[in-house]
Tab-separated table of C-alpha atoms in Angstrom:
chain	number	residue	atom	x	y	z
K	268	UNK	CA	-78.272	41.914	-26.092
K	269	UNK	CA	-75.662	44.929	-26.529
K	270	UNK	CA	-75.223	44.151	-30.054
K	271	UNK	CA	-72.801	46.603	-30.428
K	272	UNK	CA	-70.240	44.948	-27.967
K	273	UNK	CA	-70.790	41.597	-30.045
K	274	UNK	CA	-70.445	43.303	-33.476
K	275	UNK	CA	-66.557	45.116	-31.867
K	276	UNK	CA	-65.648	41.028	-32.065
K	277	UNK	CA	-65.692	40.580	-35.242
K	278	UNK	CA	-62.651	42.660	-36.214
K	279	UNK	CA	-60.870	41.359	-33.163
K	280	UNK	CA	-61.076	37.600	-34.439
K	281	UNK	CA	-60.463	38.410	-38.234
K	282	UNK	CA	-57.807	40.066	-37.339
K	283	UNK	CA	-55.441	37.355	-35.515
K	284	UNK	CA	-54.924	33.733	-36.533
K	285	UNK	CA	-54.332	32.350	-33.356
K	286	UNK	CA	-55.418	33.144	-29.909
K	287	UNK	CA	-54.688	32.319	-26.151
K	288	UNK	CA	-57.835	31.374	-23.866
K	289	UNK	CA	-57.512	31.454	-20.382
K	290	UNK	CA	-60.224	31.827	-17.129
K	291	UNK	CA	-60.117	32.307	-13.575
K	292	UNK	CA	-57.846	30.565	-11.136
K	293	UNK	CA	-59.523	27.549	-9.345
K	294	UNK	CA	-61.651	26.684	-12.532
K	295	UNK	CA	-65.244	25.796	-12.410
K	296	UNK	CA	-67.525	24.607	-15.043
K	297	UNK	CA	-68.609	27.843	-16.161
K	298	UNK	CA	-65.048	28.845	-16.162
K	299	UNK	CA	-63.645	25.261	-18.303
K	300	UNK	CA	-66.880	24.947	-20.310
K	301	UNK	CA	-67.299	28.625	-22.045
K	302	UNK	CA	-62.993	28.380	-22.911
K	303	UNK	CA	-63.410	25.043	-24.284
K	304	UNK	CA	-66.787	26.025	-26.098
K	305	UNK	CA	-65.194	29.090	-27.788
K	306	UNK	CA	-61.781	27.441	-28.841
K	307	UNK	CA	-63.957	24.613	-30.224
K	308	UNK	CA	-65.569	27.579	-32.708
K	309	UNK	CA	-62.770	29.711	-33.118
K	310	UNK	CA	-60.902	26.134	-34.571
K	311	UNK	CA	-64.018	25.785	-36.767
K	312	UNK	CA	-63.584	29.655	-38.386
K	313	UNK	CA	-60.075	28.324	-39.025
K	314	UNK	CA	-58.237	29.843	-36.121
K	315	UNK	CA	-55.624	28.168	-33.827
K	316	UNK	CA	-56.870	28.220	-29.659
K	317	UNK	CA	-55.205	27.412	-27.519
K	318	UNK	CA	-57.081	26.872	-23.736
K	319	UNK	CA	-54.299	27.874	-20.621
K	320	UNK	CA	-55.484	27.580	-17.205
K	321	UNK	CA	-53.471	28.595	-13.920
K	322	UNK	CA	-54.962	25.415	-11.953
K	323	UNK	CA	-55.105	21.937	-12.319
K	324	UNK	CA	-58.603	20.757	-14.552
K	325	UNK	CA	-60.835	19.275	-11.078
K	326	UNK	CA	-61.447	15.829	-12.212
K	327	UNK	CA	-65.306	16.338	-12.698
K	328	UNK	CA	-64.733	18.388	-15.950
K	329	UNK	CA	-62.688	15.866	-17.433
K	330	UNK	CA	-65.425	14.507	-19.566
K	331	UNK	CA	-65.743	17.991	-21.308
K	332	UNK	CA	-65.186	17.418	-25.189
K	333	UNK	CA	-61.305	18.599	-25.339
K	334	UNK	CA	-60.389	18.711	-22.002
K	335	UNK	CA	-57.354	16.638	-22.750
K	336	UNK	CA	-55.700	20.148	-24.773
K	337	UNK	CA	-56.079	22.486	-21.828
K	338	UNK	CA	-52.510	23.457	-20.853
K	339	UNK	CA	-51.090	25.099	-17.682
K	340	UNK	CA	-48.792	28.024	-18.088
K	341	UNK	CA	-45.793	26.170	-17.334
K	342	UNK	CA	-45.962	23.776	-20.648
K	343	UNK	CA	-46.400	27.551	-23.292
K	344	UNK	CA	-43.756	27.856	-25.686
K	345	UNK	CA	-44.663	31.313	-26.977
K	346	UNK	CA	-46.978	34.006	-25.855
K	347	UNK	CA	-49.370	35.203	-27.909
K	348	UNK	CA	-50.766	38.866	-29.127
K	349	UNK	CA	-54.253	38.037	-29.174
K	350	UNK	CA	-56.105	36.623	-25.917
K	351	UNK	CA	-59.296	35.874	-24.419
K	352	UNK	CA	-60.096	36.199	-20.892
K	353	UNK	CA	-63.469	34.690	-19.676
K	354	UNK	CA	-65.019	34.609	-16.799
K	355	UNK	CA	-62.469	36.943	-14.892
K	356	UNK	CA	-63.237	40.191	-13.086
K	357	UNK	CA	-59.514	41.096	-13.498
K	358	UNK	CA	-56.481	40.269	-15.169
K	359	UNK	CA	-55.171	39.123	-12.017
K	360	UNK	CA	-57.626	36.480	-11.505
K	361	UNK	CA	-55.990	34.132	-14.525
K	362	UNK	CA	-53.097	33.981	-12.529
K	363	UNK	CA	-49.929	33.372	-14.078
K	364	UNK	CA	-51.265	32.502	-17.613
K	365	UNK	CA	-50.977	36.417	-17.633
K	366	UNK	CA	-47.364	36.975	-17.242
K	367	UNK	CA	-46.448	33.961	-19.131
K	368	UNK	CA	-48.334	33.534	-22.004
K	369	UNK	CA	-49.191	37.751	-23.264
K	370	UNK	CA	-46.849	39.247	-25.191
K	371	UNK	CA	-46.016	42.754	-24.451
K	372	UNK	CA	-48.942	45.018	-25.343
K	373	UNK	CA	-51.117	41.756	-26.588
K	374	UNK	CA	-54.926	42.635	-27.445
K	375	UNK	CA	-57.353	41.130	-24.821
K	376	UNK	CA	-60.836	40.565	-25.437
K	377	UNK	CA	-62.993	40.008	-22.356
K	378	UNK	CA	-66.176	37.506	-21.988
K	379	UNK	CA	-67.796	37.978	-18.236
K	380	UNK	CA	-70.960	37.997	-15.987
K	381	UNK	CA	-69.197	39.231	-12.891
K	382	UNK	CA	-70.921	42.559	-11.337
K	383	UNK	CA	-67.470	43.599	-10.193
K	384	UNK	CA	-65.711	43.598	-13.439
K	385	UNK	CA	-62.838	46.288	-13.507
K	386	UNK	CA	-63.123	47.153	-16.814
K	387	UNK	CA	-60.078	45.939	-18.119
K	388	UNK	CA	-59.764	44.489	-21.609
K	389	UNK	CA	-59.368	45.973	-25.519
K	390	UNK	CA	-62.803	44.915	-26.304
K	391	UNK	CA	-65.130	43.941	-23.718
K	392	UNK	CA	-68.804	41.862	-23.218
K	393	UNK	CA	-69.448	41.954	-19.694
K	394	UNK	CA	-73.267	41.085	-19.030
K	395	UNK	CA	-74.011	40.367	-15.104
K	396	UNK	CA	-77.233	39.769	-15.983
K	397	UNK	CA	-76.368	36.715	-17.686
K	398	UNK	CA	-76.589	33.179	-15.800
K	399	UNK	CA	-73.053	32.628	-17.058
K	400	UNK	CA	-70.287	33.539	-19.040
K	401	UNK	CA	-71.154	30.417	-21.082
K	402	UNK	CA	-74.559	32.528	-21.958
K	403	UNK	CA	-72.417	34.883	-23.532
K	404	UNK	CA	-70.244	32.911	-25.447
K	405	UNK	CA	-73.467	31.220	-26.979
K	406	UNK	CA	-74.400	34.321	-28.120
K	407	UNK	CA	-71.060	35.624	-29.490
K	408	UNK	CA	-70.841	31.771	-31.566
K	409	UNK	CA	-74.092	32.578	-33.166
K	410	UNK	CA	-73.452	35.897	-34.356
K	411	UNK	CA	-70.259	34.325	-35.585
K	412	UNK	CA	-72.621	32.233	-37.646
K	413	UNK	CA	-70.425	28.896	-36.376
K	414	UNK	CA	-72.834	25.848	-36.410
K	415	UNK	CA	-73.280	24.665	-32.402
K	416	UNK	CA	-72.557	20.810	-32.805
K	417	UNK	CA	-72.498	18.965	-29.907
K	418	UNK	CA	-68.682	19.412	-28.851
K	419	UNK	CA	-69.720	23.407	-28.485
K	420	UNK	CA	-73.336	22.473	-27.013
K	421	UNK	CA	-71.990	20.214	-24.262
K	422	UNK	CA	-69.209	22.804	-22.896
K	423	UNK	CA	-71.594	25.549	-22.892
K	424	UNK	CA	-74.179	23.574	-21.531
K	425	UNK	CA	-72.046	22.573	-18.556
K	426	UNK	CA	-71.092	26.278	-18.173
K	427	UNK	CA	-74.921	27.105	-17.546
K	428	UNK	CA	-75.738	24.142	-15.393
K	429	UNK	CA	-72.582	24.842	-13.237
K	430	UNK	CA	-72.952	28.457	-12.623
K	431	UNK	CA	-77.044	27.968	-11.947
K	432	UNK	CA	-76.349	25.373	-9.889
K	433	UNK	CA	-78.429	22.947	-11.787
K	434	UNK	CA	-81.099	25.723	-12.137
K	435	UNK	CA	-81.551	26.245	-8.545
K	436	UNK	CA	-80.143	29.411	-8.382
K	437	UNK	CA	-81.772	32.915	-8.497
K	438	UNK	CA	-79.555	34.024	-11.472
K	439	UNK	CA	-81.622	31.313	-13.828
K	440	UNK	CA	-83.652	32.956	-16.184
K	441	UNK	CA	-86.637	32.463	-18.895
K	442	UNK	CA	-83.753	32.744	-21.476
K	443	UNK	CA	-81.003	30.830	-19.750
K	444	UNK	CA	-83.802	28.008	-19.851
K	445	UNK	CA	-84.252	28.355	-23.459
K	446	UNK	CA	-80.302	28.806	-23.913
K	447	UNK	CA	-80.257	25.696	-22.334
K	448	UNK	CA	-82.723	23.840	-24.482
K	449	UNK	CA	-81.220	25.004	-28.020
K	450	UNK	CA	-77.950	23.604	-26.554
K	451	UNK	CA	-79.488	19.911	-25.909
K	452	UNK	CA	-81.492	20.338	-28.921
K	453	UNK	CA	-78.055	20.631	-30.868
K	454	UNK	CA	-76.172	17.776	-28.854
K	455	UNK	CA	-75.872	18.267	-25.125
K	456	UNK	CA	-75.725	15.167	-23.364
K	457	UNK	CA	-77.885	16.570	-19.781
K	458	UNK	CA	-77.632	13.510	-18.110
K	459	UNK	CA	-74.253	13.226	-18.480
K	460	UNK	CA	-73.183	16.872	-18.039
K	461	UNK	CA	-75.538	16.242	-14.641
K	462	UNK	CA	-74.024	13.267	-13.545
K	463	UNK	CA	-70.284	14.392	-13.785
K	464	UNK	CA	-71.323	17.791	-12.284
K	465	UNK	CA	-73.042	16.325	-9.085
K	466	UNK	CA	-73.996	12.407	-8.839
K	467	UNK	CA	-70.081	11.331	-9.734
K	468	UNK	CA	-67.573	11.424	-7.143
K	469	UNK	CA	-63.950	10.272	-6.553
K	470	UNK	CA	-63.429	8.147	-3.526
K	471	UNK	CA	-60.612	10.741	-2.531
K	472	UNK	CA	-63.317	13.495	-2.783
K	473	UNK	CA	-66.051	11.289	-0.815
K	474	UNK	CA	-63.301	11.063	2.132
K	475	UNK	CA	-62.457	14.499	1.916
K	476	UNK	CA	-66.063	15.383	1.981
K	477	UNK	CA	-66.520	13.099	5.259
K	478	UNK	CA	-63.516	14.612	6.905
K	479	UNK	CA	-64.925	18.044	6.242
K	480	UNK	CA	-68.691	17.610	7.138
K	481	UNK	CA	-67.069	16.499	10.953
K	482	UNK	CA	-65.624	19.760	11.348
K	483	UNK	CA	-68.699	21.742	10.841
K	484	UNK	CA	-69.464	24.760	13.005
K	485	UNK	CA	-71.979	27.744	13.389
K	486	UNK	CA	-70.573	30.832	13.587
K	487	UNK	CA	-72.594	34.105	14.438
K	488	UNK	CA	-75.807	32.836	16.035
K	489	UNK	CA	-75.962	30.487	13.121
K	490	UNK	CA	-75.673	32.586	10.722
K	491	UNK	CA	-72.636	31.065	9.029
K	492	UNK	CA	-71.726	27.837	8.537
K	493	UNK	CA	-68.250	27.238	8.548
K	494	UNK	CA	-66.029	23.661	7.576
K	495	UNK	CA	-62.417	23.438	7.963
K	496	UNK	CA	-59.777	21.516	5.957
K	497	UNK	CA	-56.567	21.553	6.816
K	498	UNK	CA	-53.112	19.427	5.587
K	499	UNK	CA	-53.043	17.059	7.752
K	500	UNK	CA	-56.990	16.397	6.613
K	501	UNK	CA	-56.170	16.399	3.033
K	502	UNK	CA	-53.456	13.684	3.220
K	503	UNK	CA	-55.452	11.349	5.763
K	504	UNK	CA	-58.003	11.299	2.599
K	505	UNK	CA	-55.558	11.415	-0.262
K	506	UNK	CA	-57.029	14.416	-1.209
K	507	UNK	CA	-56.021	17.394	-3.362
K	508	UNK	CA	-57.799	20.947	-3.388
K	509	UNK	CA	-59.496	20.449	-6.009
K	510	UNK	CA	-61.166	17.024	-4.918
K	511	UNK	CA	-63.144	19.440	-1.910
K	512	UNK	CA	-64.847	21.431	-5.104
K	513	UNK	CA	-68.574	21.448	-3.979
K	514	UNK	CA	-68.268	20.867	-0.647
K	515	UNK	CA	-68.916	24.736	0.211
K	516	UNK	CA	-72.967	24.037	-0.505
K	517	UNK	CA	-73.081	21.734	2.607
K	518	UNK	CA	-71.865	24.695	4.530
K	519	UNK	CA	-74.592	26.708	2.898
K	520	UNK	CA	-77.370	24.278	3.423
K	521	UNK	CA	-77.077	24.239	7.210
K	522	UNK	CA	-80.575	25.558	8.409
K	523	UNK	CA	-80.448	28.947	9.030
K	524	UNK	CA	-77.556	29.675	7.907
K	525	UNK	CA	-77.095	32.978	5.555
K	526	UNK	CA	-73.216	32.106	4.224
K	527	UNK	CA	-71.394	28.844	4.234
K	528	UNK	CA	-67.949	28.770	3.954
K	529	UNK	CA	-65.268	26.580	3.152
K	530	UNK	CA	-61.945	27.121	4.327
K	531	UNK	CA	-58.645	25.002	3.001
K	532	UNK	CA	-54.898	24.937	3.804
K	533	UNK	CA	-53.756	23.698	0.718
K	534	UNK	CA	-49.750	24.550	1.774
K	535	UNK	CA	-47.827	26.103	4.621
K	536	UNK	CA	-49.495	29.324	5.380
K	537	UNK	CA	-51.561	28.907	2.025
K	538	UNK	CA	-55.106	29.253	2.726
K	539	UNK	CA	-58.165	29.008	-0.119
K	540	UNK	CA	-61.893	29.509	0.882
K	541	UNK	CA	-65.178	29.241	-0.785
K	542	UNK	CA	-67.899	31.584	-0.010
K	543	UNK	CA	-71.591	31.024	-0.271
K	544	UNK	CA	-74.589	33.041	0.377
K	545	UNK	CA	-78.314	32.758	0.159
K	546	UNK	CA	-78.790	36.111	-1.782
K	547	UNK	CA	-79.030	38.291	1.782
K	548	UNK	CA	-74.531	38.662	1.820
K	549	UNK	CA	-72.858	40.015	-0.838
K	550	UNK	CA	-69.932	37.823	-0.746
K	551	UNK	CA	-68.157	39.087	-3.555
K	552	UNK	CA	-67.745	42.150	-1.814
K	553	UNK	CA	-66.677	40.049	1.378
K	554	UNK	CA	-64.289	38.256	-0.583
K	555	UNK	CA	-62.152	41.204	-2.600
K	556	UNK	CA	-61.413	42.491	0.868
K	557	UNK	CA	-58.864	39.657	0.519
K	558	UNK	CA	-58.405	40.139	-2.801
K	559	UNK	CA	-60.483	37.583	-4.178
K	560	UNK	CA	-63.845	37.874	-6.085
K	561	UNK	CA	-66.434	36.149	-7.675
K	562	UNK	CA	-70.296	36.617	-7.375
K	563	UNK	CA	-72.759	38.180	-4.832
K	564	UNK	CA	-74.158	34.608	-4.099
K	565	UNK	CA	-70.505	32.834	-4.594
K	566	UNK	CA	-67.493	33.895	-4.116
K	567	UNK	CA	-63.806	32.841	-3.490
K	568	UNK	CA	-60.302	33.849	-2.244
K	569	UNK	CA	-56.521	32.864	-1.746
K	570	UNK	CA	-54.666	34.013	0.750
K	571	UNK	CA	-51.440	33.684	2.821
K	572	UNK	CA	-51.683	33.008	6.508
K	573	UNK	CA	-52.354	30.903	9.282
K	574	UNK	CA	-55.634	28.825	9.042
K	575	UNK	CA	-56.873	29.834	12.227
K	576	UNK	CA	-56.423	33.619	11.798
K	577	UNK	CA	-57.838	33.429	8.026
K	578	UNK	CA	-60.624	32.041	9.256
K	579	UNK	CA	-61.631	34.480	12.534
K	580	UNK	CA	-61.054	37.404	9.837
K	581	UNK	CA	-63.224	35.744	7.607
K	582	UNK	CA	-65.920	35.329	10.013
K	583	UNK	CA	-65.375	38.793	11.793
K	584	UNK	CA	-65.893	40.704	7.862
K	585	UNK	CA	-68.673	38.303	6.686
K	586	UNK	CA	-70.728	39.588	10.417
K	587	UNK	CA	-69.838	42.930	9.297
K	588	UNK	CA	-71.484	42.809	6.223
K	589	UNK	CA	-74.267	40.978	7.214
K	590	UNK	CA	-75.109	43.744	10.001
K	591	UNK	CA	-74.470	46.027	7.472
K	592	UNK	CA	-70.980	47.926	9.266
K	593	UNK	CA	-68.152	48.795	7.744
K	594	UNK	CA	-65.815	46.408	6.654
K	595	UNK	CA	-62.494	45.573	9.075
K	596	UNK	CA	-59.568	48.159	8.371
């Protein structure tokens, strides 16, 4: 633990009575869990927190312990001089919850396990060795000395399980394990956070996900695996974006397969796409050629274009990198 990075905190939070929380753009539980988790502490050291997210909450999270607050930029009525940014690389990832809810020359504290952090923020904790963000937020609450009930365990909780992928996932450690424990031991509900995170589903995300799993391909000697959604898909299943969440792994899981992707036309020349690899791609790397980010092993981008052309240049950069060229001009 960099115990000086925790201790510059202190002085940040004593020193503002309320504070703006935001995370990345396309929210996952890593991402939802560690903002609710703090703003549940900061409200118990007598602060006011407000949680601000660019994207719609994905259904699966609602169950999180104050999920109902969470606001989208559009509904502030003041911007705010203190602000924390989890789970972000960049500024720019937060979206608009940036430009609308900082106030000129705010103070921005920044909570993150991304390797490809920029750097940006007035007081930093940036930890890629950490499982998740969620990790680091547990940490910062208990040198806070806030008591972890379980509103605070649950969110965390859900921000480990998510970003392990249930513990599957290289990045889970001896400590995230114990992390993990301490938080059930003080009120984590595992079943449930396990349940909403992978055994519940919508039926508009169960159609989606059938719609998508007939337009798989292999791509590159089968060394991608690559699923499609496109508009027209997404209203045949009465589905939005955020209802295909997941569906990216079934990409990965094809055998033999090094990277799945996910690619989505969520509007007219509007193009999302999730990125998985099995630890062999550095997809993050893949990704901020399009100006997106994310992790070595996940990764994600938006993008204007057509589907078809996203897609190609998608494939053509991930073979790049995974023959080890350079990456397309």
């Amino acid at each position: 633990m960099n115990e000086a990075a925790f201790e510059s905190f202190k002085p940040f939070i004593e020193g503002s009575r309320e504070f703006l929380i935001t995370a990345h753009i396309d929210p996952d539980g890593d991402a939802v869990g560690s903002s609710l988790g703090l703003a549940h502490a900061l409200r118990h050291l007598g602060k006011t927190a407000e949680v601000v997210l660019d994207s719609p909450l994905p259904a699966t999270l609602a169950f999180l312990p104050g999920a109902e607050t969470i606001r989208r930029p559009e509904q502030l009525s003041k911007r705010y001089v203190s602000a924390f940014v989890l789970d972000s690389s960049s500024l720019d990832r937060v979206g608009s919850v940036a430009a609308r809810g900082l106030a000129p020359g705010a103070k921005i504290a920044v909570i993150d396990h991304h390797w490809g952090n920029e750097g940006f923020g007035d007081v930093r904790l940036v930890d890629p060795e950490c499982s998740a963000t969620a990790e680091l937020v547990y940490d910062l609450i208990e040198l806070l000395g806030v008591s972890i009930g379980p509103e605070i365990a649950e969110c965390l909780y859900t921000g480990i399980l998510s970003d392990t992928g249930g513990f599957r996932y290289a990045n889970t450690s001896a400590r995230t394990l114990r992390v993990a424990a301490r938080l059930v031991e003080r009120g984590a509900r595992s079943s449930v956070v396990a349940d909403a995170l992978y055994a519940t589903k919508t039926a508009p995300s169960l159609r989606i996900l059938g719609l998508a799993l007939a337009s798989l391909e292999t791509k590159s000697g089968g060394r991608i695996g690559a699923m499609t959604i496109s508009r027209e898909m997404f209203e045949k299943a009465g589905a939005l974006p955020e209802d295909a969440d997941g569906i990216v792994q079934y990409a990965k899981a094809l055998a033999g397969a090094r990277v799945g992707i996910l690619i989505q036309e969520t509007a007219p020349n509007e193009i999302r796409a999730s990125l998985r690899s099995d630890g062999t791609v550095d997809v993050n790397q893949v990704a901020s050629l399009f100006g997106g980010g994310g992790h070595r092993n996940a990764a994600g981008l938006r993008v204007r274009g057509e589907l078809d052309k996203v897609s190609r240049d998608l494939v053509i950069a991930l073979e790049r990198a995974m023959n080890g060229g350079p990456p397309p001009a």
